[in-house]
Coordinates of N, CA, C and O in Angstrom, one line a residue:
M1350 N 0.1 -16.6 19.1 CA -1.0 -16.2 19.0 C -1.1 -15.2 20.0 O -1.4 -14.0 19.9
A1351 N -1.0 -15.6 21.4 CA -1.2 -14.5 22.4 C -0.2 -13.6 22.2 O -0.6 -12.4 23.0
E1352 N 0.8 -13.7 22.0 CA 1.8 -12.9 22.0 C 1.6 -11.7 21.1 O 1.6 -10.5 21.3
A1353 N 1.2 -12.2 19.9 CA 0.7 -11.1 18.8 C -0.3 -10.4 19.3 O -0.5 -8.9 18.8
E1354 N -1.5 -10.9 20.0 CA -2.6 -10.2 20.4 C -2.2 -9.1 21.5 O -2.5 -8.1 21.5
S1355 N -1.2 -9.5 22.3 CA -0.7 -8.9 23.5 C 0.1 -7.7 22.9 O -0.1 -6.2 23.2
T1356 N 0.9 -7.7 21.8 CA 1.5 -6.8 20.9 C 0.7 -5.8 20.7 O 0.9 -4.4 20.3
R1357 N -0.3 -6.4 19.6 CA -1.2 -5.3 19.2 C -1.8 -4.4 20.1 O -2.2 -3.4 19.9
W1358 N -2.4 -4.9 21.4 CA -3.1 -4.2 22.1 C -2.1 -3.4 22.9 O -2.5 -2.3 23.2
T1359 N -0.9 -3.7 22.9 CA 0.4 -2.7 23.5 C 0.2 -1.6 22.7 O 0.1 -0.4 23.0
V1360 N 0.2 -1.6 21.3 CA 0.5 -0.5 20.4 C -0.8 0.3 20.5 O -0.9 1.4 20.6
I1361 N -2.0 -0.5 20.4 CA -3.2 0.4 20.4 C -3.4 1.2 21.8 O -3.7 2.5 21.8
R1362 N -2.9 0.6 23.0 CA -3.2 1.5 24.4 C -1.9 2.7 24.3 O -2.4 3.6 24.6
D1363 N -0.9 2.1 23.8 CA 0.0 3.3 23.9 C -0.2 4.6 22.7 O -0.1 5.7 23.0
A1364 N -0.9 4.1 21.6 CA -1.1 5.1 20.7 C -2.4 5.8 21.3 O -2.2 7.1 21.3
A1365 N -3.3 5.1 22.1 CA -4.4 6.1 22.6 C -3.8 7.1 23.5 O -4.4 8.2 23.8
E1366 N -2.4 6.7 24.0 CA -2.1 7.6 25.3 C -1.2 8.4 24.5 O -0.5 9.3 25.2
G1367 N -0.9 8.6 23.1 CA -0.3 9.6 22.6 C 1.2 9.4 22.2 O 2.0 10.3 21.6
D1368 N 1.6 8.1 22.3 CA 2.9 7.6 22.0 C 3.3 7.8 20.5 O 2.6 7.0 19.7
A1369 N 4.0 8.7 20.0 CA 4.2 9.1 18.7 C 4.5 7.6 17.9 O 4.2 7.6 16.7
G1370 N 5.8 6.9 18.4 CA 5.9 5.8 17.8 C 5.0 4.8 17.3 O 4.7 4.1 16.5
A1371 N 4.0 4.4 18.6 CA 2.7 3.9 18.4 C 1.7 4.2 17.6 O 1.3 3.4 16.7
R1372 N 1.7 5.4 17.4 CA 1.0 5.8 16.6 C 1.3 5.8 15.0 O 0.5 5.3 14.4
E1373 N 2.4 5.8 14.7 CA 3.0 5.5 13.4 C 2.6 3.8 13.1 O 2.3 3.6 11.9
E1374 N 3.2 3.2 14.1 CA 2.7 1.8 14.0 C 1.4 1.6 13.7 O 1.1 0.8 12.8
F1375 N 0.5 2.2 14.3 CA -1.1 1.9 14.4 C -1.5 2.3 12.9 O -2.1 1.5 12.2
V1376 N -1.1 3.7 12.4 CA -1.3 4.0 11.0 C -0.8 3.1 10.1 O -1.5 2.7 9.0
R1377 N 0.5 2.5 10.2 CA 1.0 1.8 9.2 C 0.5 0.5 9.0 O 0.0 -0.3 8.0
R1378 N -0.4 -0.2 10.2 CA -0.9 -1.5 10.5 C -2.6 -1.4 9.7 O -2.7 -2.3 9.2
Y1379 N -3.0 -0.5 10.1 CA -4.4 -0.1 9.8 C -5.0 0.7 8.7 O -5.8 0.6 8.2
E1380 N -4.0 1.5 8.3 CA -4.5 2.4 6.9 C -4.7 1.4 5.6 O -5.7 1.8 4.9
P1381 N -3.9 0.6 5.4 CA -4.5 -0.6 4.2 C -6.0 -1.0 4.4 O -6.5 -1.1 3.3
I1382 N -6.2 -1.4 5.7 CA -7.6 -1.8 5.9 C -8.6 -0.9 5.6 O -9.7 -1.2 4.8
L1383 N -8.2 0.5 6.2 CA -9.5 1.7 5.8 C -9.3 2.0 4.5 O -10.5 1.7 3.9
R1384 N -8.4 1.8 3.6 CA -8.3 2.1 2.3 C -9.3 1.0 1.5 O -9.9 1.3 0.5
A1385 N -8.9 -0.2 1.8 CA -9.7 -1.1 1.3 C -11.3 -1.2 1.4 O -12.0 -1.4 0.5
Y1386 N -11.6 -1.0 2.6 CA -12.9 -0.8 3.0 C -13.6 0.4 2.3 O -14.9 0.3 1.5
L1387 N -12.9 1.6 2.2 CA -13.6 2.6 1.8 C -13.5 2.9 0.3 O -14.5 3.2 -0.3
G1388 N -12.7 1.9 -0.2 CA -12.3 1.7 -1.6 C -13.6 1.0 -2.1 O -14.4 1.3 -3.3
A1389 N -14.0 0.0 -1.5 CA -15.0 -0.8 -1.9 C -16.5 -0.1 -1.7 O -17.4 -0.2 -2.4
R1390 N -16.6 0.5 -0.6 CA -17.7 1.2 -0.1 C -18.1 2.3 -1.3 O -19.1 2.3 -1.6
W1391 N -17.1 3.0 -1.7 CA -17.3 4.2 -2.5 C -16.8 3.9 -4.0 O -16.6 4.9 -4.6
R1392 N -16.8 2.6 -4.5 CA -16.1 2.5 -5.9 C -16.8 3.1 -6.7 O -16.1 3.5 -7.8
H1393 N -18.4 3.1 -6.6 CA -19.1 3.8 -7.9 C -19.7 5.1 -7.4 O -20.9 5.5 -7.7
S1394 N -18.8 5.7 -6.6 CA -19.6 6.9 -5.8 C -18.3 8.1 -6.2 O -17.4 7.8 -6.3
P1395 N -19.0 9.2 -6.2 CA -18.0 10.5 -6.3 C -17.4 10.5 -5.2 O -16.2 11.4 -5.2
L1396 N -17.4 9.9 -4.1 CA -16.7 9.7 -2.5 C -15.4 9.1 -3.0 O -14.6 9.2 -2.1
V1397 N -15.2 8.5 -3.9 CA -14.0 7.5 -4.0 C -12.8 8.4 -4.0 O -11.7 8.4 -3.9
R1398 N -13.0 10.0 -4.5 CA -12.0 10.9 -4.4 C -11.9 11.4 -3.1 O -10.9 12.1 -2.8
E1399 N -12.4 10.8 -2.0 CA -12.5 11.3 -0.7 C -11.8 10.4 0.1 O -11.9 10.6 1.5
I1400 N -11.1 9.5 -0.4 CA -10.7 8.2 0.5 C -9.5 8.7 1.3 O -9.7 8.5 2.7
D1401 N -8.9 9.5 0.8 CA -7.6 10.0 1.6 C -8.1 11.1 2.9 O -7.5 10.7 4.0
D1402 N -8.8 11.6 2.4 CA -9.5 12.5 3.7 C -10.3 11.7 4.8 O -10.3 12.0 5.7
A1403 N -11.1 10.8 4.2 CA -11.6 10.0 5.2 C -10.9 9.1 6.0 O -11.1 8.9 7.2
V1404 N -9.8 8.5 5.3 CA -8.8 7.7 6.1 C -8.0 8.5 7.3 O -8.0 8.3 8.4
Q1405 N -8.0 9.9 6.9 CA -7.4 10.7 7.9 C -8.4 11.2 9.2 O -8.1 11.5 10.4
E1406 N -9.8 11.3 8.7 CA -10.8 11.4 9.5 C -10.7 10.2 10.7 O -11.1 10.4 11.6
V1407 N -10.5 9.1 10.1 CA -10.7 7.9 10.9 C -9.5 8.1 12.2 O -9.5 7.8 13.5
F1408 N -8.4 8.4 11.5 CA -7.2 8.5 12.7 C -7.6 9.6 13.4 O -7.0 9.6 14.7
L1409 N -8.1 10.8 12.9 CA -8.2 12.0 13.8 C -9.3 11.5 15.0 O -9.4 11.8 16.2
A1410 N -10.3 10.8 14.4 CA -11.2 10.3 15.6 C -10.8 9.1 16.5 O -11.3 9.3 17.7
C1411 N -9.6 8.4 16.2 CA -9.1 7.5 16.9 C -8.0 8.2 17.8 O -8.1 8.3 19.0
F1412 N -7.2 9.4 17.5 CA -6.2 9.8 18.2 C -6.5 11.1 18.8 O -5.8 11.6 19.7
G1413 N -7.7 11.9 18.5 CA -8.1 13.5 18.8 C -8.0 13.2 20.6 O -8.5 12.3 20.8
E1414 N -8.4 14.4 20.9 CA -8.8 14.6 22.4 C -9.8 13.8 22.8 O -11.1 14.0 22.0
G1415 N -9.7 13.1 23.7 CA -11.1 12.3 24.1 C -11.4 11.1 22.7 O -12.4 10.9 22.9
G1416 N -10.2 11.0 22.3 CA -10.5 10.0 21.1 C -11.1 8.7 21.1 O -11.0 8.2 22.2
A1417 N -11.5 8.0 20.1 CA -12.3 6.6 20.1 C -11.2 5.6 20.7 O -11.8 4.7 21.4
L1418 N -10.0 5.8 20.2 CA -8.9 4.9 20.5 C -9.0 4.4 22.0 O -8.8 3.4 22.7
G1419 N -9.0 5.5 23.0 CA -9.0 5.3 24.6 C -10.2 4.7 24.9 O -10.0 4.2 25.9
R1420 N -11.3 4.3 24.0 CA -12.5 3.5 24.6 C -12.4 2.1 24.0 O -13.2 1.3 24.5
A1421 N -11.4 1.8 23.3 CA -11.2 0.4 22.7 C -11.0 -0.5 24.0 O -10.1 -0.1 24.8
D1422 N -11.6 -1.7 24.0 CA -11.8 -2.4 25.1 C -11.3 -4.2 24.6 O -12.1 -4.5 23.8
E1423 N -10.2 -4.6 25.3 CA -9.8 -5.9 24.6 C -11.0 -6.9 25.2 O -11.1 -7.7 24.4
E1424 N -11.9 -6.8 26.0 CA -13.1 -7.9 26.7 C -14.3 -7.6 25.6 O -14.9 -8.3 25.7
R1425 N -14.3 -6.5 24.6 CA -15.5 -6.4 24.1 C -15.6 -7.4 22.9 O -14.8 -7.8 22.4
P1426 N -17.0 -7.8 22.8 CA -17.1 -8.9 21.9 C -16.9 -8.2 20.3 O -17.0 -7.0 20.1
G1427 N -16.0 -9.3 19.5 CA -15.6 -8.9 18.3 C -13.9 -8.4 18.2 O -13.6 -8.0 17.2
G1428 N -13.9 -7.6 19.5 CA -12.4 -7.2 19.5 C -12.2 -6.1 18.9 O -13.0 -5.2 18.8
F1429 N -11.0 -5.7 18.6 CA -10.4 -4.5 17.8 C -10.8 -4.4 16.6 O -11.3 -3.2 16.2
R1430 N -10.8 -5.5 15.9 CA -11.6 -5.6 14.4 C -12.9 -5.0 14.4 O -13.2 -3.9 13.6
A1431 N -13.9 -5.4 15.2 CA -15.2 -4.6 15.4 C -15.3 -3.3 15.6 O -15.7 -2.4 15.2
F1432 N -14.4 -3.0 16.7 CA -14.4 -1.4 17.2 C -13.7 -0.6 15.9 O -14.5 0.3 15.7
L1433 N -12.8 -1.0 15.3 CA -12.1 -0.3 14.1 C -13.3 -0.3 13.1 O -13.5 0.8 12.4
Y1434 N -13.9 -1.3 12.8 CA -14.9 -1.3 11.8 C -15.9 -0.4 11.9 O -16.5 0.5 11.4
G1435 N -16.4 -0.1 13.5 CA -17.5 0.7 13.7 C -16.9 2.1 13.6 O -17.9 3.1 13.0
V1436 N -15.8 2.6 14.0 CA -15.5 3.9 13.8 C -15.2 4.0 12.3 O -15.8 5.3 12.0
T1437 N -14.8 3.2 11.7 CA -14.6 3.5 10.0 C -15.9 3.9 9.5 O -16.2 4.5 8.8
M1438 N -17.0 3.0 9.8 CA -18.3 3.0 9.4 C -18.9 4.3 9.6 O -19.4 5.1 9.0
N1439 N -18.6 4.7 10.8 CA -19.0 6.3 11.4 C -18.7 7.2 10.4 O -19.4 8.3 10.2
V1440 N -17.2 7.5 10.4 CA -16.7 8.1 9.6 C -17.3 8.3 8.0 O -17.5 9.2 7.5
A1441 N -17.4 7.1 7.6 CA -18.0 6.8 6.1 C -19.3 7.4 5.8 O -19.8 8.2 5.4
R1442 N -20.3 7.2 7.0 CA -21.5 7.7 6.9 C -21.8 9.2 7.0 O -22.4 9.8 6.3
R1443 N -20.7 9.5 7.7 CA -20.8 11.1 8.0 C -20.5 11.7 6.6 O -21.0 12.9 6.2
A1444 N -19.4 11.3 5.9 CA -19.1 11.7 4.7 C -20.3 11.8 3.6 O -20.5 12.5 2.9
E1445 N -20.9 10.8 3.5 CA -21.9 10.5 2.7 C -23.1 10.9 3.1 O -23.5 11.7 2.1
E1446 N -23.4 11.5 4.4 CA -24.6 12.1 4.5 C -24.2 13.7 4.1 O -25.1 14.4 3.9
K1447 N -22.8 14.0 4.4 CA -22.6 15.4 4.3 C -22.7 15.8 2.7 O -23.4 16.6 2.2
R1448 N -22.2 15.0 1.6 CA -22.6 14.7 0.5 C -23.8 14.6 0.1 O -24.1 15.4 -1.0
A1449 N -24.5 13.9 0.7 CA -26.0 13.8 0.4 C -26.8 15.3 0.4 O -27.5 15.7 -0.1
R1450 N -26.4 15.8 1.6 CA -26.9 17.2 2.0 C -26.4 18.0 1.0 O -27.4 19.0 0.5
K1451 N -25.5 18.0 0.4 CA -24.8 19.2 -0.8 C -25.6 18.8 -2.0 O -25.7 19.7 -2.9
S1452 N -25.7 17.5 -2.3 CA -26.2 17.2 -3.6 C -27.5 16.9 -4.2 O -27.9 17.2 -5.4
R1453 N -28.3 16.7 -3.0 CA -29.7 16.1 -3.4 C -30.5 16.0 -2.1 O -29.9 16.1 -1.0
P1454 N -31.8 15.8 -2.3 CA -32.7 15.9 -1.3 C -32.4 14.4 -0.6 O -31.8 13.7 -0.9
P1455 N -33.0 14.4 0.9 CA -32.5 13.2 1.5 C -33.1 11.9 0.8 O -33.9 12.0 0.1
A1456 N -32.4 10.9 1.1 CA -32.5 9.5 0.5 C -34.0 9.0 0.7 O -34.3 9.4 2.0
G1457 N -34.6 8.6 -0.2 CA -35.9 7.8 0.3 C -35.6 6.3 0.7 O -34.6 5.9 0.6
D1458 N -36.7 5.6 1.1 CA -36.7 4.4 1.6 C -35.9 3.5 0.7 O -35.3 2.6 1.3
A1459 N -36.2 3.6 -0.8 CA -35.5 2.6 -1.2 C -33.8 2.5 -1.5 O -33.4 1.6 -1.4
E1460 N -33.6 4.0 -1.6 CA -32.2 4.1 -1.4 C -31.6 3.7 -0.2 O -30.5 3.1 -0.2
L1461 N -32.3 4.0 1.1 CA -31.7 3.4 2.2 C -31.7 1.8 2.5 O -30.8 1.2 3.0
G1462 N -32.6 1.3 1.6 CA -32.5 -0.3 1.7 C -31.3 -0.8 0.9 O -30.7 -1.7 1.4
A1463 N -30.9 0.0 -0.2 CA -29.7 -0.2 -0.9 C -28.7 -0.2 -0.1 O -27.4 -1.0 -0.4
V1464 N -28.2 0.8 0.8 CA -27.2 0.8 1.6 C -27.3 -0.2 2.5 O -26.2 -1.0 2.8
V1465 N -28.2 -0.6 3.2 CA -28.1 -1.7 4.2 C -27.8 -3.0 3.6 O -27.0 -3.7 4.0
A1466 N -28.4 -3.2 2.6 CA -28.0 -4.2 1.5 C -26.6 -4.6 1.3 O -26.1 -5.6 1.3
R1467 N -26.0 -3.6 1.2 CA -24.4 -3.4 0.9 C -23.3 -3.6 2.2 O -22.6 -4.1 2.1
E1468 N -24.1 -3.7 3.2 CA -23.3 -3.6 4.5 C -22.4 -5.1 4.7 O -21.5 -5.0 4.9
E1469 N -23.4 -6.2 4.3 CA -22.5 -7.3 4.6 C -21.5 -7.7 3.9 O -20.1 -7.9 4.1
P1470 N -21.4 -7.5 2.5 CA -20.3 -7.5 1.6 C -19.1 -6.7 1.9 O -18.0 -6.9 1.7
L1471 N -19.5 -5.3 2.3 CA -18.5 -4.4 3.0 C -17.7 -5.0 4.2 O -16.7 -4.6 4.2
S1472 N -18.6 -5.4 4.9 CA -17.8 -6.1 6.2 C -16.9 -7.2 5.8 O -15.9 -7.4 6.4
R1473 N -17.3 -8.0 4.7 CA -16.3 -9.0 4.3 C -15.0 -8.4 3.8 O -14.3 -9.0 4.0
V1474 N -15.2 -7.2 2.9 CA -14.0 -6.6 2.5 C -13.3 -6.2 3.6 O -11.9 -6.3 3.7
F1475 N -13.9 -5.4 4.6 CA -13.0 -5.2 6.0 C -12.2 -6.5 6.5 O -11.0 -6.2 6.9
D1476 N -13.3 -7.6 6.7 CA -12.5 -8.7 7.3 C -11.5 -9.1 6.7 O -10.2 -9.4 7.1
R1477 N -11.5 -9.2 5.2 CA -10.3 -9.6 4.3 C -9.2 -8.9 4.5 O -8.1 -9.4 4.5
A1478 N -9.3 -7.3 4.2 CA -8.4 -6.6 4.6 C -7.6 -6.8 6.0 O -6.3 -6.6 6.1
Y1479 N -8.5 -6.8 6.8 CA -7.7 -7.1 8.5 C -7.0 -8.2 8.6 O -5.9 -8.0 9.1
A1480 N -7.5 -9.2 8.0 CA -6.8 -10.7 8.1 C -5.4 -10.8 7.2 O -4.3 -10.9 7.9
R1481 N -5.5 -10.0 6.2 CA -4.3 -9.7 5.6 C -3.3 -8.7 6.3 O -2.0 -9.0 6.1
A1482 N -3.8 -7.6 6.9 CA -2.8 -6.9 7.6 C -2.4 -7.7 8.9 O -1.5 -7.2 9.2

């Protein structure tokens, strides 16, 4: 297991530094996780059509100039799973906020409560996809 962890962090560090092969490996490993999470999160939403764009946004957030991937820390509690989950949630929330601004007035307290209530099941979806990957 330690060797797998080391290899995974090697890919993450190399991808953060711009290595094309490591970035391809990173995308291959983590794209299914992102798609599973976003698919579950947006299953009953018009945003389901935006999954491809959101997945690309996560990778842009990771790989871009000063990208998030460069801030990933092996010692941080929750490890890389928690880090990637946070980046993915931020991208999803931005997409949801953008859609909300276009289509309706700001959400009321009742709607915000529903979003928070969905977080735990979505985190499990992410965890299962992460474990499978």
